[in-house]
């Protein structure tokens, strides 16, 4: 995004990982990271260098194949070819712009140009609660699933009942493609005590209203969601 495009999201938007690194350094060891929507694996590798283990979830075959080709030698990353949603199921999905998954009947939109051979693919979805039982309790979550964020949160009701880890989450308009409200995920997290921070830590949206004033209704960007009880130096 250009400076003119990002100014409308100020002061919540910041292109930086500095605050994420600071928050990670304040977590007790060992640190387990869930990278939900790991894409080509670049951030999974980044988190691996700053934690004791990463579980990378990516259901799109060609994307996961590329990630494993690039970072598969990292012994601290476990690669999981499942999507996360609100319930366990398998579904034939279409893959569209930004690799958003859309169940049938699909909402008309442009097909992805990055991976055209993956236009239709069977994806197995598990819940966040299932993932915790299988792989352990994450100390940090990266959540970037192009509109499925609210569904992932719904699938973690047991987990969020007793754990409130930092969450690096993409705010995105993509949820509209799957018939969901784009603001759904951030509303759910504010409802259980989270607040949105800019990625450089310079701004905290202390209320949902403050965060919504910066919401990218026609784009996307990352924020760091911290529970109000989370302490950092």
mmCIF file of C-alpha atoms in Angstrom:
data_model
loop_
_atom_site.group_PDB
_atom_site.id
_atom_site.type_symbol
_atom_site.label_atom_id
_atom_site.label_comp_id
_atom_site.label_asym_id
_atom_site.label_seq_id
_atom_site.Cartn_x
_atom_site.Cartn_y
_atom_site.Cartn_z
ATOM 1 C CA UNK A 1 0.000 0.000 0.000
ATOM 2 C CA UNK A 2 1.143 3.550 -0.696
ATOM 3 C CA UNK A 3 1.487 6.209 1.986
ATOM 4 C CA UNK A 4 -1.738 7.854 0.803
ATOM 5 C CA UNK A 5 -3.561 4.518 1.007
ATOM 6 C CA UNK A 6 -2.309 3.713 4.504
ATOM 7 C CA UNK A 7 -3.003 7.152 5.985
ATOM 8 C CA UNK A 8 -6.706 6.321 6.263
ATOM 9 C CA UNK A 9 -5.812 3.478 8.683
ATOM 10 C CA UNK A 10 -3.649 5.646 10.914
ATOM 11 C CA UNK A 11 -2.735 5.375 13.756
ATOM 12 C CA UNK A 12 -3.417 1.597 13.959
ATOM 13 C CA UNK A 13 -1.556 0.645 10.792
ATOM 14 C CA UNK A 14 2.214 0.164 10.955
ATOM 15 C CA UNK A 15 4.467 -1.933 8.719
ATOM 16 C CA UNK A 16 6.820 -3.391 11.311
ATOM 17 C CA UNK A 17 7.566 -6.531 13.315
ATOM 18 C CA UNK A 18 9.358 -4.688 16.116
ATOM 19 C CA UNK A 19 6.545 -4.886 18.661
ATOM 20 C CA UNK A 20 5.887 -8.545 17.855
ATOM 21 C CA UNK A 21 9.535 -9.323 18.573
ATOM 22 C CA UNK A 22 9.334 -7.370 21.818
ATOM 23 C CA UNK A 23 6.198 -9.243 22.929
ATOM 24 C CA UNK A 24 7.730 -12.612 22.024
ATOM 25 C CA UNK A 25 10.765 -11.835 24.154
ATOM 26 C CA UNK A 26 8.462 -11.349 27.155
ATOM 27 C CA UNK A 27 6.855 -14.782 26.872
ATOM 28 C CA UNK A 28 8.054 -17.537 29.205
ATOM 29 C CA UNK A 29 10.032 -20.368 27.695
ATOM 30 C CA UNK A 30 9.435 -22.748 26.035
ATOM 31 C CA UNK A 31 7.495 -20.741 23.486
ATOM 32 C CA UNK A 32 5.154 -22.497 21.065
ATOM 33 C CA UNK A 33 3.790 -20.510 18.114
ATOM 34 C CA UNK A 34 0.759 -21.443 16.007
ATOM 35 C CA UNK A 35 1.114 -19.982 12.498
ATOM 36 C CA UNK A 36 -2.448 -20.322 11.200
ATOM 37 C CA UNK A 37 -2.402 -19.571 7.500
ATOM 38 C CA UNK A 38 1.346 -20.000 7.089
ATOM 39 C CA UNK A 39 1.327 -19.388 3.332
ATOM 40 C CA UNK A 40 4.826 -19.869 1.867
ATOM 41 C CA UNK A 41 6.421 -20.377 5.282
ATOM 42 C CA UNK A 42 8.436 -17.172 5.533
ATOM 43 C CA UNK A 43 6.901 -16.061 8.819
ATOM 44 C CA UNK A 44 6.988 -19.597 10.206
ATOM 45 C CA UNK A 45 10.753 -19.478 9.742
ATOM 46 C CA UNK A 46 10.872 -16.019 11.347
ATOM 47 C CA UNK A 47 8.948 -17.300 14.373
ATOM 48 C CA UNK A 48 11.105 -20.424 14.536
ATOM 49 C CA UNK A 49 14.180 -18.261 15.087
ATOM 50 C CA UNK A 50 12.459 -16.652 18.076
ATOM 51 C CA UNK A 51 10.723 -19.632 19.682
ATOM 52 C CA UNK A 52 11.211 -23.259 20.608
ATOM 53 C CA UNK A 53 8.661 -24.545 18.115
ATOM 54 C CA UNK A 54 6.187 -23.542 15.397
ATOM 55 C CA UNK A 55 3.119 -25.407 14.144
ATOM 56 C CA UNK A 56 2.377 -24.103 10.644
ATOM 57 C CA UNK A 57 -1.145 -24.693 9.279
ATOM 58 C CA UNK A 58 -1.651 -24.303 5.525
ATOM 59 C CA UNK A 59 -4.291 -26.312 3.604
ATOM 60 C CA UNK A 60 -3.414 -25.233 0.063
ATOM 61 C CA UNK A 61 -1.223 -27.958 -1.410
ATOM 62 C CA UNK A 62 0.938 -25.906 -3.778
ATOM 63 C CA UNK A 63 1.501 -23.244 -1.134
ATOM 64 C CA UNK A 64 2.483 -25.802 1.503
ATOM 65 C CA UNK A 65 4.723 -27.629 -0.984
ATOM 66 C CA UNK A 66 6.561 -24.359 -1.622
ATOM 67 C CA UNK A 67 6.909 -23.722 2.114
ATOM 68 C CA UNK A 68 8.353 -27.169 2.755
ATOM 69 C CA UNK A 69 10.698 -26.829 -0.197
ATOM 70 C CA UNK A 70 12.016 -23.568 1.267
ATOM 71 C CA UNK A 71 11.979 -24.282 5.003
ATOM 72 C CA UNK A 72 11.337 -28.005 5.422
ATOM 73 C CA UNK A 73 14.808 -28.575 6.858
ATOM 74 C CA UNK A 74 13.952 -26.513 9.954
ATOM 75 C CA UNK A 75 13.433 -29.108 12.716
ATOM 76 C CA UNK A 76 11.464 -26.663 14.864
ATOM 77 C CA UNK A 77 8.613 -26.271 12.364
ATOM 78 C CA UNK A 78 5.820 -28.847 12.157
ATOM 79 C CA UNK A 79 3.867 -28.559 8.910
ATOM 80 C CA UNK A 80 0.129 -29.318 9.019
ATOM 81 C CA UNK A 81 -1.957 -29.503 5.842
ATOM 82 C CA UNK A 82 -5.268 -28.622 7.505
ATOM 83 C CA UNK A 83 -7.379 -25.514 7.530
ATOM 84 C CA UNK A 84 -8.912 -24.251 10.773
ATOM 85 C CA UNK A 85 -12.564 -23.384 11.101
ATOM 86 C CA UNK A 86 -15.453 -23.544 13.587
ATOM 87 C CA UNK A 87 -16.077 -27.277 13.131
ATOM 88 C CA UNK A 88 -14.400 -30.403 11.839
ATOM 89 C CA UNK A 89 -15.339 -31.102 8.228
ATOM 90 C CA UNK A 90 -13.990 -31.601 4.736
ATOM 91 C CA UNK A 91 -15.107 -29.398 1.900
ATOM 92 C CA UNK A 92 -14.320 -28.767 -1.740
ATOM 93 C CA UNK A 93 -13.334 -25.129 -1.903
ATOM 94 C CA UNK A 94 -12.464 -22.554 -4.516
ATOM 95 C CA UNK A 95 -9.361 -20.446 -4.140
ATOM 96 C CA UNK A 96 -9.628 -16.803 -5.038
ATOM 97 C CA UNK A 97 -7.771 -13.534 -4.605
ATOM 98 C CA UNK A 98 -5.377 -13.631 -1.647
ATOM 99 C CA UNK A 99 -5.967 -17.407 -1.541
ATOM 100 C CA UNK A 100 -9.314 -16.958 0.170
ATOM 101 C CA UNK A 101 -11.258 -20.229 0.383
ATOM 102 C CA UNK A 102 -14.891 -20.173 -0.664
ATOM 103 C CA UNK A 103 -17.258 -23.103 -0.297
ATOM 104 C CA UNK A 104 -19.875 -23.929 -2.903
ATOM 105 C CA UNK A 105 -21.859 -22.120 -4.023
ATOM 106 C CA UNK A 106 -18.983 -19.708 -4.405
ATOM 107 C CA UNK A 107 -19.462 -15.968 -4.287
ATOM 108 C CA UNK A 108 -18.479 -14.711 -7.775
ATOM 109 C CA UNK A 109 -15.049 -13.101 -7.763
ATOM 110 C CA UNK A 110 -11.755 -13.333 -9.617
ATOM 111 C CA UNK A 111 -9.774 -16.537 -9.436
ATOM 112 C CA UNK A 112 -6.341 -16.333 -7.931
ATOM 113 C CA UNK A 113 -3.627 -15.762 -10.526
ATOM 114 C CA UNK A 114 -0.847 -16.988 -8.267
ATOM 115 C CA UNK A 115 -1.961 -20.647 -8.142
ATOM 116 C CA UNK A 116 -4.495 -21.205 -10.934
ATOM 117 C CA UNK A 117 -4.076 -25.002 -10.838
ATOM 118 C CA UNK A 118 -5.483 -24.981 -7.298
ATOM 119 C CA UNK A 119 -8.797 -23.449 -8.254
ATOM 120 C CA UNK A 120 -10.734 -26.309 -6.658
ATOM 121 C CA UNK A 121 -9.352 -28.406 -3.822
ATOM 122 C CA UNK A 122 -10.631 -30.635 -1.044
ATOM 123 C CA UNK A 123 -9.656 -29.133 2.315
ATOM 124 C CA UNK A 124 -9.947 -30.817 5.686
ATOM 125 C CA UNK A 125 -10.786 -28.378 8.470
ATOM 126 C CA UNK A 126 -10.144 -28.911 12.162
ATOM 127 C CA UNK A 127 -10.865 -26.560 15.060
ATOM 128 C CA UNK A 128 -8.425 -24.559 17.133
ATOM 129 C CA UNK A 129 -9.471 -26.640 20.140
ATOM 130 C CA UNK A 130 -8.544 -29.792 18.200
ATOM 131 C CA UNK A 131 -5.204 -28.269 17.200
ATOM 132 C CA UNK A 132 -4.395 -27.487 20.833
ATOM 133 C CA UNK A 133 -5.106 -31.098 21.824
ATOM 134 C CA UNK A 134 -2.919 -32.406 19.001
ATOM 135 C CA UNK A 135 0.039 -30.022 19.124
ATOM 136 C CA UNK A 136 0.025 -28.287 22.495
ATOM 137 C CA UNK A 137 -0.996 -24.939 23.971
ATOM 138 C CA UNK A 138 0.320 -22.024 21.899
ATOM 139 C CA UNK A 139 1.972 -19.091 23.650
ATOM 140 C CA UNK A 140 1.547 -16.936 20.541
ATOM 141 C CA UNK A 141 -0.783 -17.167 17.525
ATOM 142 C CA UNK A 142 -0.400 -15.707 14.057
ATOM 143 C CA UNK A 143 -3.814 -15.669 12.374
ATOM 144 C CA UNK A 144 -4.023 -14.760 8.695
ATOM 145 C CA UNK A 145 -6.642 -16.815 6.868
ATOM 146 C CA UNK A 146 -8.238 -14.300 4.501
ATOM 147 C CA UNK A 147 -11.678 -14.008 6.026
ATOM 148 C CA UNK A 148 -11.833 -17.186 8.120
ATOM 149 C CA UNK A 149 -10.469 -15.473 11.251
ATOM 150 C CA UNK A 150 -13.845 -15.295 12.996
ATOM 151 C CA UNK A 151 -14.496 -18.983 12.302
ATOM 152 C CA UNK A 152 -11.101 -19.949 13.714
ATOM 153 C CA UNK A 153 -11.885 -18.024 16.906
ATOM 154 C CA UNK A 154 -15.287 -19.759 17.148
ATOM 155 C CA UNK A 155 -13.501 -23.101 16.957
ATOM 156 C CA UNK A 156 -11.361 -22.231 19.979
ATOM 157 C CA UNK A 157 -14.028 -21.680 22.614
ATOM 158 C CA UNK A 158 -12.442 -24.090 25.100
ATOM 159 C CA UNK A 159 -8.980 -22.716 24.491
ATOM 160 C CA UNK A 160 -10.002 -19.062 24.875
ATOM 161 C CA UNK A 161 -11.924 -19.959 28.008
ATOM 162 C CA UNK A 162 -8.624 -20.325 29.851
ATOM 163 C CA UNK A 163 -5.878 -18.920 27.594
ATOM 164 C CA UNK A 164 -5.461 -15.453 26.076
ATOM 165 C CA UNK A 165 -2.143 -15.460 24.179
ATOM 166 C CA UNK A 166 -0.933 -12.581 22.008
ATOM 167 C CA UNK A 167 -2.396 -12.842 18.504
ATOM 168 C CA UNK A 168 -0.890 -11.312 15.398
ATOM 169 C CA UNK A 169 -3.990 -11.044 13.210
ATOM 170 C CA UNK A 170 -4.809 -9.709 9.795
ATOM 171 C CA UNK A 171 -7.692 -7.254 9.646
ATOM 172 C CA UNK A 172 -9.277 -7.933 6.283
ATOM 173 C CA UNK A 173 -12.282 -7.254 4.122
ATOM 174 C CA UNK A 174 -11.983 -10.781 2.683
ATOM 175 C CA UNK A 175 -14.623 -12.214 5.010
ATOM 176 C CA UNK A 176 -17.239 -10.715 2.682
ATOM 177 C CA UNK A 177 -16.238 -13.272 0.049
ATOM 178 C CA UNK A 178 -17.382 -16.159 2.265
ATOM 179 C CA UNK A 179 -20.520 -14.370 3.410
ATOM 180 C CA UNK A 180 -19.162 -13.261 6.797
ATOM 181 C CA UNK A 181 -18.857 -9.816 8.381
ATOM 182 C CA UNK A 182 -15.289 -8.463 8.053
ATOM 183 C CA UNK A 183 -15.362 -6.986 11.560
ATOM 184 C CA UNK A 184 -16.500 -10.253 13.152
ATOM 185 C CA UNK A 185 -13.095 -11.494 14.348
ATOM 186 C CA UNK A 186 -11.960 -8.280 15.991
ATOM 187 C CA UNK A 187 -15.350 -7.889 17.686
ATOM 188 C CA UNK A 188 -15.027 -11.376 19.161
ATOM 189 C CA UNK A 189 -11.550 -10.664 20.539
ATOM 190 C CA UNK A 190 -12.529 -7.318 22.048
ATOM 191 C CA UNK A 191 -15.450 -9.161 23.631
ATOM 192 C CA UNK A 192 -13.054 -11.342 25.645
ATOM 193 C CA UNK A 193 -10.727 -8.563 26.715
ATOM 194 C CA UNK A 194 -8.292 -8.074 23.823
ATOM 195 C CA UNK A 195 -7.144 -4.729 22.419
ATOM 196 C CA UNK A 196 -5.576 -3.984 19.032
ATOM 197 C CA UNK A 197 -2.051 -2.549 18.865
ATOM 198 C CA UNK A 198 -0.174 -1.238 15.874
ATOM 199 C CA UNK A 199 2.629 -3.549 14.787
ATOM 200 C CA UNK A 200 5.267 -1.108 16.023
ATOM 201 C CA UNK A 201 3.561 -0.748 19.423
ATOM 202 C CA UNK A 202 3.103 2.996 19.081
ATOM 203 C CA UNK A 203 -0.711 2.922 19.311
ATOM 204 C CA UNK A 204 -3.311 0.936 21.230
ATOM 205 C CA UNK A 205 -6.963 1.060 20.187
ATOM 206 C CA UNK A 206 -8.362 0.959 23.708
ATOM 207 C CA UNK A 207 -11.914 0.358 22.536
ATOM 208 C CA UNK A 208 -13.596 -1.473 19.698
ATOM 209 C CA UNK A 209 -14.907 1.836 18.383
ATOM 210 C CA UNK A 210 -11.354 3.179 18.170
ATOM 211 C CA UNK A 211 -10.213 0.100 16.266
ATOM 212 C CA UNK A 212 -13.140 0.238 13.859
ATOM 213 C CA UNK A 213 -12.257 3.802 12.875
ATOM 214 C CA UNK A 214 -9.086 2.332 11.344
ATOM 215 C CA UNK A 215 -10.631 -0.839 9.865
ATOM 216 C CA UNK A 216 -9.564 -1.667 6.271
ATOM 217 C CA UNK A 217 -12.968 -2.097 4.661
ATOM 218 C CA UNK A 218 -11.412 -2.458 1.203
ATOM 219 C CA UNK A 219 -7.968 -3.833 2.021
ATOM 220 C CA UNK A 220 -6.052 -5.643 4.791
ATOM 221 C CA UNK A 221 -3.209 -5.189 7.255
ATOM 222 C CA UNK A 222 -1.841 -6.824 10.407
ATOM 223 C CA UNK A 223 -2.301 -5.796 14.030
ATOM 224 C CA UNK A 224 -1.197 -7.315 17.318
ATOM 225 C CA UNK A 225 -4.047 -8.274 19.648
ATOM 226 C CA UNK A 226 -3.075 -8.307 23.337
ATOM 227 C CA UNK A 227 -5.293 -9.179 26.261
ATOM 228 C CA UNK A 228 -5.651 -6.374 28.782
ATOM 229 C CA UNK A 229 -3.994 -8.563 31.439
ATOM 230 C CA UNK A 230 -0.917 -9.236 29.305
ATOM 231 C CA UNK A 231 2.225 -7.635 30.738
ATOM 232 C CA UNK A 232 5.318 -6.748 28.760
ATOM 233 C CA UNK A 233 8.444 -4.675 29.212
#
